[in-house]
CSV table of C-alpha atoms and ligand atoms in Angstrom, one decimal:
chain,number,residue,atom,x,y,z
A,1,MET,CA,-38.4,22.6,38.7
A,2,ASN,CA,-39.2,20.3,41.6
A,3,ILE,CA,-42.6,20.3,43.3
A,4,GLN,CA,-43.7,18.5,46.4
A,5,ARG,CA,-47.0,17.6,48.0
A,6,SER,CA,-48.8,20.5,49.6
A,7,ASN,CA,-50.6,20.6,53.0
A,8,GLY,CA,-53.2,23.0,51.7
A,9,LEU,CA,-53.6,26.2,49.8
A,10,LYS,CA,-54.8,29.4,51.6
A,11,GLY,CA,-55.1,33.0,50.7
A,12,GLU,CA,-55.9,35.2,47.6
A,13,VAL,CA,-54.6,35.4,44.1
A,14,LYS,CA,-55.2,37.9,41.3
A,15,ILE,CA,-55.1,36.1,38.0
A,16,PRO,CA,-53.1,37.7,35.2
A,17,GLY,CA,-55.1,39.1,32.2
A,18,ASP,CA,-56.9,36.9,29.7
A,19,LYS,CA,-54.6,35.8,26.8
A,20,SER,CA,-57.3,35.8,24.1
A,21,ILE,CA,-58.6,39.2,25.1
A,22,SER,CA,-55.1,40.7,25.4
A,23,HIS,CA,-54.2,39.7,21.8
A,24,ARG,CA,-57.4,41.1,20.4
A,25,ALA,CA,-57.1,44.4,22.3
A,26,VAL,CA,-53.7,45.0,20.7
A,27,MET,CA,-54.9,44.0,17.2
A,28,LEU,CA,-58.2,46.0,17.3
A,29,GLY,CA,-56.4,48.9,19.1
A,30,ALA,CA,-53.9,49.1,16.2
A,31,LEU,CA,-56.8,49.2,13.6
A,32,ALA,CA,-58.8,51.8,15.5
A,33,LYS,CA,-58.4,55.5,15.3
A,34,GLY,CA,-56.8,57.0,18.5
A,35,THR,CA,-55.2,55.7,21.6
A,36,THR,CA,-56.5,52.5,23.1
A,37,LYS,CA,-55.6,52.0,26.8
A,38,ILE,CA,-55.4,48.4,27.9
A,39,THR,CA,-55.2,47.6,31.7
A,40,ASP,CA,-54.2,44.2,33.1
A,41,PHE,CA,-52.7,43.3,29.7
A,42,LEU,CA,-51.2,39.8,29.9
A,43,GLN,CA,-47.4,40.2,29.8
A,44,GLY,CA,-46.9,36.7,28.6
A,45,ALA,CA,-44.6,35.7,25.7
A,46,ASP,CA,-47.5,35.1,23.3
A,47,CYS,CA,-49.2,38.5,23.7
A,48,LEU,CA,-45.7,40.2,23.6
A,49,SER,CA,-45.3,38.5,20.2
A,50,THR,CA,-48.5,40.1,18.9
A,51,MET,CA,-47.3,43.5,20.2
A,52,GLU,CA,-44.0,43.1,18.4
A,53,CYS,CA,-45.6,42.2,15.1
A,54,PHE,CA,-47.7,45.4,15.2
A,55,ARG,CA,-44.7,47.5,16.1
A,56,ARG,CA,-43.0,46.1,13.0
A,57,MET,CA,-46.0,47.4,11.0
A,58,GLY,CA,-45.5,50.9,12.3
A,59,ILE,CA,-47.8,50.9,15.3
A,60,GLN,CA,-46.5,52.7,18.3
A,61,ILE,CA,-47.2,50.8,21.5
A,62,GLN,CA,-46.1,51.9,25.0
A,63,ASN,CA,-45.9,49.0,27.5
A,64,THR,CA,-45.4,50.5,30.9
A,65,SER,CA,-46.1,48.7,34.2
A,66,GLY,CA,-49.8,48.2,34.6
A,67,GLU,CA,-51.0,49.6,31.3
A,68,VAL,CA,-50.5,49.4,27.5
A,69,LEU,CA,-51.2,52.3,25.1
A,70,VAL,CA,-51.8,51.4,21.5
A,71,HIS,CA,-51.6,54.3,19.1
A,72,GLY,CA,-54.0,53.1,16.5
A,73,GLN,CA,-53.8,54.3,12.9
A,74,GLY,CA,-57.2,53.2,11.6
A,75,LEU,CA,-58.2,50.3,9.5
A,76,HIS,CA,-55.9,51.3,6.6
A,77,GLY,CA,-52.9,52.6,8.7
A,78,LEU,CA,-50.6,49.6,8.9
A,79,ALA,CA,-47.2,49.9,7.2
A,80,ALA,CA,-45.4,47.1,5.3
A,81,PRO,CA,-43.0,45.3,7.7
A,82,SER,CA,-39.4,45.5,6.8
A,83,ASP,CA,-38.7,42.0,8.1
A,84,LEU,CA,-40.4,38.6,9.0
A,85,LEU,CA,-43.2,38.8,11.5
A,86,ASN,CA,-42.3,36.4,14.2
A,87,VAL,CA,-45.3,35.0,16.2
A,88,GLY,CA,-43.1,32.8,18.5
A,89,ASN,CA,-45.3,30.0,20.0
A,90,SER,CA,-48.6,31.8,19.4
A,91,GLY,CA,-51.3,30.2,17.3
A,92,THR,CA,-53.7,33.1,18.1
A,93,THR,CA,-51.2,35.6,16.7
A,94,ILE,CA,-50.5,33.8,13.4
A,95,ARG,CA,-54.1,32.9,12.6
A,96,LEU,CA,-55.7,36.2,13.5
A,97,LEU,CA,-52.9,38.2,11.9
A,98,SER,CA,-53.3,36.2,8.7
A,99,GLY,CA,-56.9,37.6,8.4
A,100,ILE,CA,-55.6,41.2,9.0
A,101,LEU,CA,-52.7,40.8,6.6
A,102,ALA,CA,-54.6,39.2,3.6
A,103,PRO,CA,-56.3,42.4,2.5
A,104,GLN,CA,-53.4,44.9,3.1
A,105,PRO,CA,-51.7,46.7,0.2
A,106,PHE,CA,-48.4,45.0,1.0
A,107,SER,CA,-46.9,41.5,1.4
A,108,ALA,CA,-45.6,39.9,4.6
A,109,THR,CA,-44.2,36.6,5.9
A,110,LEU,CA,-45.3,35.1,9.2
A,111,THR,CA,-43.2,32.6,11.0
A,112,GLY,CA,-42.7,31.2,14.5
A,113,ASP,CA,-41.0,28.6,16.7
A,114,ALA,CA,-40.7,24.8,16.0
A,115,SER,CA,-44.1,24.1,17.5
A,116,ILE,CA,-46.0,26.7,15.4
A,117,GLN,CA,-44.3,25.4,12.3
A,118,LYS,CA,-46.0,22.0,12.8
A,119,ARG,CA,-49.5,23.4,13.6
A,120,PRO,CA,-52.3,23.3,10.9
A,121,MET,CA,-52.8,26.6,9.0
A,122,LYS,CA,-54.9,25.2,6.2
A,123,ARG,CA,-57.9,25.9,8.4
A,124,VAL,CA,-57.3,29.7,7.8
A,125,MET,CA,-55.7,29.4,4.3
A,126,GLU,CA,-58.8,27.8,2.9
A,127,PRO,CA,-61.4,30.4,3.9
A,128,LEU,CA,-59.0,33.3,3.2
A,129,SER,CA,-58.4,31.8,-0.3
A,130,GLN,CA,-62.1,31.7,-0.9
A,131,MET,CA,-62.2,35.4,-0.1
A,132,GLY,CA,-59.5,35.9,-2.8
A,133,ALA,CA,-56.5,36.0,-0.6
A,134,LYS,CA,-53.0,35.0,-1.8
A,135,ILE,CA,-51.6,33.0,1.0
A,136,GLU,CA,-48.9,30.3,0.7
A,137,SER,CA,-47.2,27.8,3.1
A,138,LEU,CA,-43.6,28.3,2.2
A,139,SER,CA,-42.7,24.7,3.2
A,140,GLY,CA,-45.7,23.4,1.2
A,141,ASN,CA,-47.1,21.4,4.2
A,142,GLY,CA,-49.9,23.7,5.2
A,143,CYS,CA,-47.9,25.1,8.1
A,144,ALA,CA,-45.9,28.3,8.8
A,145,PRO,CA,-43.9,30.1,7.5
A,146,LEU,CA,-46.8,31.7,5.6
A,147,ARG,CA,-46.3,34.2,2.8
A,148,ILE,CA,-49.2,36.6,2.4
A,149,SER,CA,-49.4,38.9,-0.6
A,150,GLY,CA,-52.0,41.4,0.2
A,151,THR,CA,-54.9,41.7,-2.3
A,152,PRO,CA,-58.6,43.0,-2.2
A,153,LEU,CA,-61.0,40.5,-0.7
A,154,LYS,CA,-64.6,39.5,-1.3
A,155,GLY,CA,-67.2,38.8,1.4
A,156,ILE,CA,-68.2,35.1,1.8
A,157,HIS,CA,-70.3,32.8,3.9
A,158,TYR,CA,-68.0,30.3,5.4
A,159,LYS,CA,-69.2,27.2,7.3
A,160,THR,CA,-66.2,26.1,9.4
A,161,PRO,CA,-65.7,22.4,9.8
A,162,VAL,CA,-64.0,23.0,13.3
A,163,ALA,CA,-65.3,25.1,16.1
A,164,SER,CA,-62.3,27.4,16.4
A,165,ALA,CA,-62.3,31.0,17.6
A,166,GLN,CA,-59.0,31.5,15.9
A,167,VAL,CA,-60.5,30.6,12.5
A,168,LYS,CA,-63.7,32.5,13.1
A,169,SER,CA,-61.7,35.6,14.2
A,170,CYS,CA,-59.4,35.4,11.3
A,171,ILE,CA,-62.3,35.5,8.8
A,172,LEU,CA,-64.1,38.3,10.7
A,173,PHE,CA,-61.0,40.4,10.7
A,174,ALA,CA,-60.5,39.8,7.0
A,175,GLY,CA,-64.2,40.6,6.5
A,176,MET,CA,-63.6,44.2,7.8
A,177,TYR,CA,-61.8,44.8,4.5
A,178,ALA,CA,-64.1,42.8,2.1
A,179,ASP,CA,-66.3,44.1,-0.6
A,180,GLY,CA,-69.5,43.0,1.2
A,181,ALA,CA,-70.8,41.3,4.3
A,182,THR,CA,-68.9,38.2,5.6
A,183,THR,CA,-70.6,35.4,7.6
A,184,VAL,CA,-69.0,32.6,9.6
A,185,THR,CA,-71.1,29.7,10.8
A,186,GLU,CA,-69.5,27.3,13.3
A,187,PRO,CA,-70.6,23.7,14.1
A,188,VAL,CA,-70.6,24.7,17.8
A,189,LEU,CA,-70.1,28.2,19.2
A,190,SER,CA,-66.5,28.9,20.1
A,191,ARG,CA,-65.2,31.7,22.4
A,192,ASP,CA,-66.8,35.0,21.3
A,193,HIS,CA,-64.2,37.6,22.5
A,194,SER,CA,-63.7,38.9,19.0
A,195,GLU,CA,-67.4,39.5,18.5
A,196,ARG,CA,-67.7,41.3,21.8
A,197,MET,CA,-64.6,43.4,21.3
A,198,LEU,CA,-65.4,44.3,17.6
A,199,GLU,CA,-68.8,45.6,18.8
A,200,HIS,CA,-67.1,47.5,21.7
A,201,PHE,CA,-64.8,49.2,19.1
A,202,GLY,CA,-67.8,50.1,16.9
A,203,ALA,CA,-68.1,47.4,14.3
A,204,ARG,CA,-71.5,46.3,13.1
A,205,LEU,CA,-72.2,42.6,13.7
A,206,THR,CA,-75.3,40.4,13.7
A,207,ARG,CA,-75.3,37.1,15.6
A,208,GLU,CA,-77.7,34.3,15.3
A,209,GLY,CA,-77.1,30.9,16.9
A,210,THR,CA,-73.6,29.9,15.8
A,211,ALA,CA,-73.5,32.3,12.9
A,212,VAL,CA,-72.0,35.8,12.9
A,213,THR,CA,-72.0,38.4,10.2
A,214,ILE,CA,-69.7,41.4,10.0
A,215,GLN,CA,-70.2,44.5,7.7
A,216,PRO,CA,-67.1,45.8,6.0
A,217,GLU,CA,-65.2,49.1,6.6
A,218,PRO,CA,-66.2,49.6,10.2
A,219,GLN,CA,-65.1,52.9,11.8
A,220,LEU,CA,-63.2,51.5,14.8
A,221,ALA,CA,-62.7,54.1,17.6
A,222,ALA,CA,-60.1,53.7,20.4
A,223,ARG,CA,-61.4,52.3,23.6
A,224,GLU,CA,-60.4,51.5,27.2
A,225,ILE,CA,-60.1,47.7,27.6
A,226,PRO,CA,-59.8,46.4,31.2
A,227,VAL,CA,-58.7,42.8,30.6
A,228,PRO,CA,-60.3,40.3,33.0
A,229,GLY,CA,-58.2,37.5,34.6
A,230,ASP,CA,-57.8,34.5,32.4
A,231,ILE,CA,-60.1,31.6,33.4
A,232,SER,CA,-57.6,29.2,31.7
A,233,SER,CA,-55.0,30.4,34.2
A,234,ALA,CA,-57.4,30.4,37.1
A,235,ALA,CA,-58.2,26.7,36.2
A,236,TYR,CA,-54.9,25.6,37.8
A,237,PHE,CA,-55.7,27.2,41.1
A,238,ILE,CA,-59.3,25.9,41.0
A,239,ALA,CA,-57.9,22.4,40.5
A,240,ALA,CA,-55.2,22.7,43.1
A,241,ALA,CA,-57.5,24.1,45.8
A,242,THR,CA,-60.1,21.4,45.0
A,243,LEU,CA,-57.6,18.5,45.1
A,244,VAL,CA,-55.3,19.4,48.0
A,245,PRO,CA,-57.1,18.8,51.4
A,246,HIS,CA,-57.5,21.8,53.8
A,247,SER,CA,-57.5,24.4,51.0
A,248,GLU,CA,-59.6,27.6,50.8
A,249,ILE,CA,-58.6,30.3,48.3
A,250,LEU,CA,-60.1,33.4,46.8
A,251,ILE,CA,-59.3,33.9,43.1
A,252,ARG,CA,-59.9,37.5,42.1
A,253,ASN,CA,-61.0,38.9,38.8
A,254,VAL,CA,-61.8,35.9,36.7
A,255,GLY,CA,-63.4,36.2,33.3
A,256,ILE,CA,-66.5,34.0,33.3
A,257,ASN,CA,-67.7,34.6,29.7
A,258,PRO,CA,-70.1,31.6,29.1
A,259,THR,CA,-68.1,30.6,25.9
A,260,ARG,CA,-65.1,30.1,28.2
A,261,SER,CA,-66.4,28.8,31.5
A,262,GLY,CA,-67.2,25.2,30.7
A,263,MET,CA,-64.6,24.1,33.2
A,264,LEU,CA,-66.6,25.6,36.1
A,265,GLU,CA,-69.7,23.6,35.0
A,266,VAL,CA,-67.7,20.4,34.8
A,267,CYS,CA,-66.0,20.9,38.1
A,268,ARG,CA,-69.3,21.5,39.8
A,269,ALA,CA,-70.7,18.3,38.2
A,270,MET,CA,-67.7,16.5,39.6
A,271,GLY,CA,-68.4,17.8,43.1
A,272,ALA,CA,-66.1,20.8,43.3
A,273,ASP,CA,-67.0,23.6,45.8
A,274,ILE,CA,-66.8,26.8,43.8
A,275,GLN,CA,-68.7,30.0,44.7
A,276,TYR,CA,-69.1,33.1,42.5
A,277,LEU,CA,-68.7,36.4,44.4
A,278,ASN,CA,-68.9,40.0,43.2
A,279,GLU,CA,-70.2,39.2,39.7
A,280,ARG,CA,-69.8,42.2,37.3
A,281,ASP,CA,-69.4,43.2,33.7
A,282,ASP,CA,-66.2,44.9,32.4
A,283,SER,CA,-66.6,46.4,28.9
A,284,GLY,CA,-68.7,43.5,27.6
A,285,GLU,CA,-66.9,40.7,29.4
A,286,PRO,CA,-68.5,39.2,32.6
A,287,THR,CA,-66.1,38.6,35.6
A,288,ALA,CA,-66.3,37.3,39.1
A,289,ASP,CA,-64.2,36.4,42.1
A,290,LEU,CA,-64.2,32.6,42.8
A,291,LEU,CA,-64.0,31.1,46.3
A,292,VAL,CA,-62.8,27.5,46.1
A,293,ARG,CA,-62.6,25.0,48.9
A,294,SER,CA,-61.2,21.4,48.8
A,295,SER,CA,-63.7,18.7,48.1
A,296,SER,CA,-63.8,15.1,46.9
A,297,LEU,CA,-64.6,14.5,43.2
A,298,LYS,CA,-66.5,11.9,41.2
A,299,GLY,CA,-65.9,11.0,37.5
A,300,THR,CA,-68.0,12.5,34.7
A,301,VAL,CA,-68.4,12.6,30.9
A,302,ILE,CA,-67.1,15.7,29.0
A,303,GLU,CA,-68.3,15.8,25.4
A,304,GLY,CA,-70.2,17.7,22.8
A,305,ALA,CA,-71.1,21.4,22.7
A,306,ILE,CA,-69.2,22.2,25.9
A,307,ILE,CA,-65.8,21.1,24.5
A,308,PRO,CA,-64.9,24.5,22.9
A,309,ALA,CA,-65.8,26.2,26.2
A,310,LEU,CA,-63.1,24.3,28.1
A,311,ILE,CA,-60.7,23.1,25.4
A,312,ASP,CA,-57.6,24.6,27.1
A,313,GLU,CA,-58.7,23.3,30.5
A,314,LEU,CA,-58.9,19.6,29.4
A,315,PRO,CA,-55.3,18.8,30.6
A,316,VAL,CA,-56.0,20.1,34.1
A,317,LEU,CA,-59.4,18.5,34.1
A,318,ALA,CA,-57.7,15.2,33.2
A,319,VAL,CA,-55.5,15.7,36.3
A,320,MET,CA,-58.6,16.3,38.4
A,321,ALA,CA,-60.2,13.1,37.0
A,322,ALA,CA,-57.2,11.1,38.0
A,323,PHE,CA,-57.9,12.0,41.7
A,324,ALA,CA,-61.7,11.5,41.3
A,325,LYS,CA,-63.8,8.5,42.2
A,326,GLY,CA,-64.8,6.5,39.2
A,327,GLU,CA,-64.4,6.9,35.5
A,328,THR,CA,-64.1,10.2,33.5
A,329,ILE,CA,-64.6,10.1,29.7
A,330,ILE,CA,-63.4,13.0,27.4
A,331,ARG,CA,-64.8,12.8,23.9
A,332,ASN,CA,-65.1,15.0,20.8
A,333,ALA,CA,-61.8,16.7,21.7
A,334,GLU,CA,-59.6,15.7,18.8
A,335,GLU,CA,-58.5,19.4,18.6
A,336,LEU,CA,-56.2,18.6,21.6
A,337,LYS,CA,-53.9,16.9,19.2
A,338,VAL,CA,-53.0,20.1,17.3
A,339,LYS,CA,-52.4,22.4,20.3
A,340,GLU,CA,-48.9,23.5,21.5
A,341,SER,CA,-48.3,19.8,21.9
A,342,ASP,CA,-50.4,16.7,21.2
A,343,ARG,CA,-52.2,17.1,24.5
A,344,ILE,CA,-53.8,13.6,24.3
A,345,ALA,CA,-50.5,11.8,23.9
A,346,VAL,CA,-48.6,14.0,26.4
A,347,MET,CA,-51.3,13.7,29.1
A,348,VAL,CA,-51.4,9.9,28.7
A,349,GLU,CA,-47.6,9.7,28.9
A,350,ASN,CA,-47.2,11.9,32.0
A,351,LEU,CA,-50.2,10.9,34.0
A,352,SER,CA,-49.2,7.2,33.4
A,353,ALA,CA,-45.7,8.1,34.7
A,354,MET,CA,-47.4,9.3,37.9
A,355,GLY,CA,-49.3,6.1,38.3
A,356,ALA,CA,-52.7,7.1,36.9
A,357,ASP,CA,-55.0,4.7,35.0
A,358,ILE,CA,-55.5,6.5,31.7
A,359,THR,CA,-56.1,5.5,28.1
A,360,GLY,CA,-55.8,7.7,25.1
A,361,THR,CA,-58.6,7.6,22.4
A,362,PRO,CA,-58.6,9.2,18.9
A,363,ASP,CA,-60.8,12.1,20.2
A,364,GLY,CA,-60.0,12.2,24.0
A,365,MET,CA,-59.1,10.0,26.9
A,366,ILE,CA,-60.6,7.7,29.5
A,367,ILE,CA,-59.3,8.2,33.1
A,368,ARG,CA,-60.2,5.7,35.9
A,369,GLY,CA,-59.6,7.5,39.2
A,370,GLY,CA,-58.4,5.5,42.2
A,371,PRO,CA,-54.7,4.7,42.1
A,372,ALA,CA,-52.7,7.1,44.3
A,373,LEU,CA,-50.4,9.3,42.2
A,374,HIS,CA,-46.7,9.6,42.9
A,375,GLY,CA,-44.0,12.0,41.8
A,376,ALA,CA,-42.4,11.5,38.4
A,377,GLU,CA,-40.3,13.1,35.7
A,378,ILE,CA,-42.7,15.2,33.6
A,379,HIS,CA,-41.9,15.9,29.9
A,380,THR,CA,-43.8,19.1,29.0
A,381,TYR,CA,-42.8,19.3,25.4
A,382,LYS,CA,-42.5,23.0,26.2
A,383,ASP,CA,-46.3,23.3,26.4
A,384,HIS,CA,-47.3,25.8,29.1
A,385,ARG,CA,-50.6,24.1,29.9
A,386,ILE,CA,-48.9,20.7,30.4
A,387,ALA,CA,-46.3,22.3,32.8
A,388,MET,CA,-49.0,24.0,34.9
A,389,SER,CA,-51.3,20.9,34.9
A,390,PHE,CA,-48.6,18.8,36.3
A,391,ALA,CA,-47.5,21.4,38.9
A,392,VAL,CA,-51.1,20.9,40.2
A,393,ALA,CA,-50.8,17.1,40.1
A,394,ALA,CA,-47.5,17.3,42.0
A,395,LEU,CA,-49.2,19.2,44.9
A,396,ALA,CA,-51.6,16.4,45.4
A,397,ALA,CA,-49.3,13.4,44.7
A,398,GLU,CA,-46.8,11.5,47.0
A,399,GLY,CA,-43.2,12.5,46.8
A,400,THR,CA,-41.4,14.9,44.4
A,401,THR,CA,-42.3,15.7,40.8
A,402,HIS,CA,-39.7,17.1,38.5
A,403,ILE,CA,-41.1,19.3,35.6
A,404,GLU,CA,-38.8,19.6,32.7
A,405,ASP,CA,-38.6,22.9,30.7
A,406,ALA,CA,-40.8,24.3,33.4
A,407,ASP,CA,-40.1,27.9,32.2
A,408,CYS,CA,-42.5,27.4,29.3
A,409,VAL,CA,-45.2,28.9,31.6
A,410,ASN,CA,-43.9,32.3,30.5
A,411,ILE,CA,-46.1,31.9,27.4
A,412,SER,CA,-49.3,32.6,29.4
A,413,TYR,CA,-48.4,33.0,33.1
A,414,PRO,CA,-44.9,34.2,33.9
A,415,ASP,CA,-45.4,34.3,37.8
A,416,PHE,CA,-47.3,31.0,38.0
A,417,TYR,CA,-44.8,29.1,40.2
A,418,GLY,CA,-44.4,32.2,42.5
A,419,ASP,CA,-48.2,32.5,43.0
A,420,LEU,CA,-48.6,28.8,43.5
A,421,GLN,CA,-45.9,28.7,46.1
A,422,ARG,CA,-47.2,31.7,48.0
A,423,LEU,CA,-50.6,30.0,48.4
A,424,SER,CA,-49.3,26.6,49.2
A,425,ARG,CA,-48.2,25.4,52.7
B,1,LIG,C1,-57.9,30.9,21.2
B,1,LIG,C2,-58.7,29.9,20.7
B,1,LIG,C3,-58.5,28.4,21.0
B,1,LIG,C4,-57.6,28.2,22.2
B,1,LIG,C5,-56.4,29.1,22.1
B,1,LIG,C6,-56.8,30.6,22.1
B,1,LIG,C7,-58.2,32.3,20.8
B,1,LIG,O1,-57.9,27.8,19.9
B,1,LIG,O2,-57.3,26.9,22.3
B,1,LIG,O3,-55.6,28.9,23.3
B,1,LIG,O4,-57.7,33.2,21.5
B,1,LIG,O5,-59.0,32.5,19.9
B,1,LIG,P1,-58.7,27.3,18.6
B,1,LIG,O6,-59.4,28.4,17.9
B,1,LIG,O7,-57.7,26.6,17.7
B,1,LIG,O8,-59.8,26.3,19.2
């Protein structure tokens, strides 16, 4: 894919459904009694992997244009899969599903692509084992494939060393089947979509600070789930409209859950011009339309408690920082190294190739804005967020940028290039 400098972005875009919420809607819909109707479900490869895993466990799911119907069989209604469960590239699928599979009366094996087979699974194996689960890394390296032999679980209080919504959700989902209450305490609050959706489906949760407790054996009842647009996908349009002069765009239907919207705060601190319009609440998730106009940016420091609320947006924030005046420091973001690619190393490699002044650190990066960026050959390592971040950089850089393996955007935003091209002049 070749992308050239843009003369400005104009118009409106409706962002596809939130990836985290789409996964959870299928999972909890499958474990509820009755038919859950999901609108604006994200038709990206990761969420389709989740759907396919549940189909293999006997759940009927209709996926017609515009809506998904999940015919839930209740908490104890899953059937043993006849084959491997393939999560593809999806960390959310493998980690959340591990929590659901651990207490089932059957065994299953979870596997995925080359990237997923390198990502750390000990972070879910450890708490699940404490609950009594039998879960084994078949390669013995703490990564997938994972063999899970279902067994009864006990409730625990787990203090997670990492702020990870995938770990927290895995334990809460397993906790639905435990013999008593299960509590997870995080060092910093991560995205709370599981908590919100569990409550929406009828589970009993108590939340205090960064701790959440779930009571076992909830009676989950089918619900309608309107999925808000994914702020992590909106981030590319926010960045593009900010960076490319003469831009003004309206981004419709963006989820602005405070545990996800750290990027908006940071952009505003950097000098971005973002207005919230039409704020509303859709089934427990706040949404708004965002009006974004181009503006000049200044460097900032991104660190501490805000990191989990913008972890997936750090690559595109690094791109914005390269166009900002002054220095931007990103700290406490070592989790970037264990995403779909090592996002610290990959950002340093590619932004340097475009002429940026960037240094990688063990837990982030330092970017000194100033040098004009030029087109380059971008190595995405098949990481969707890297491809989209550099499509944005390309719109604001001199010359032509070539993005290798550009179709990896199918993971979270299949029409990304089409939407970007439609807005760009
Ligand atoms: C996600 C949580 C985050 C995020 C990922 C989706 C989720 O991962 O990076 O894209 O849906 O729970 P971690 O839990 O590993 O931080």
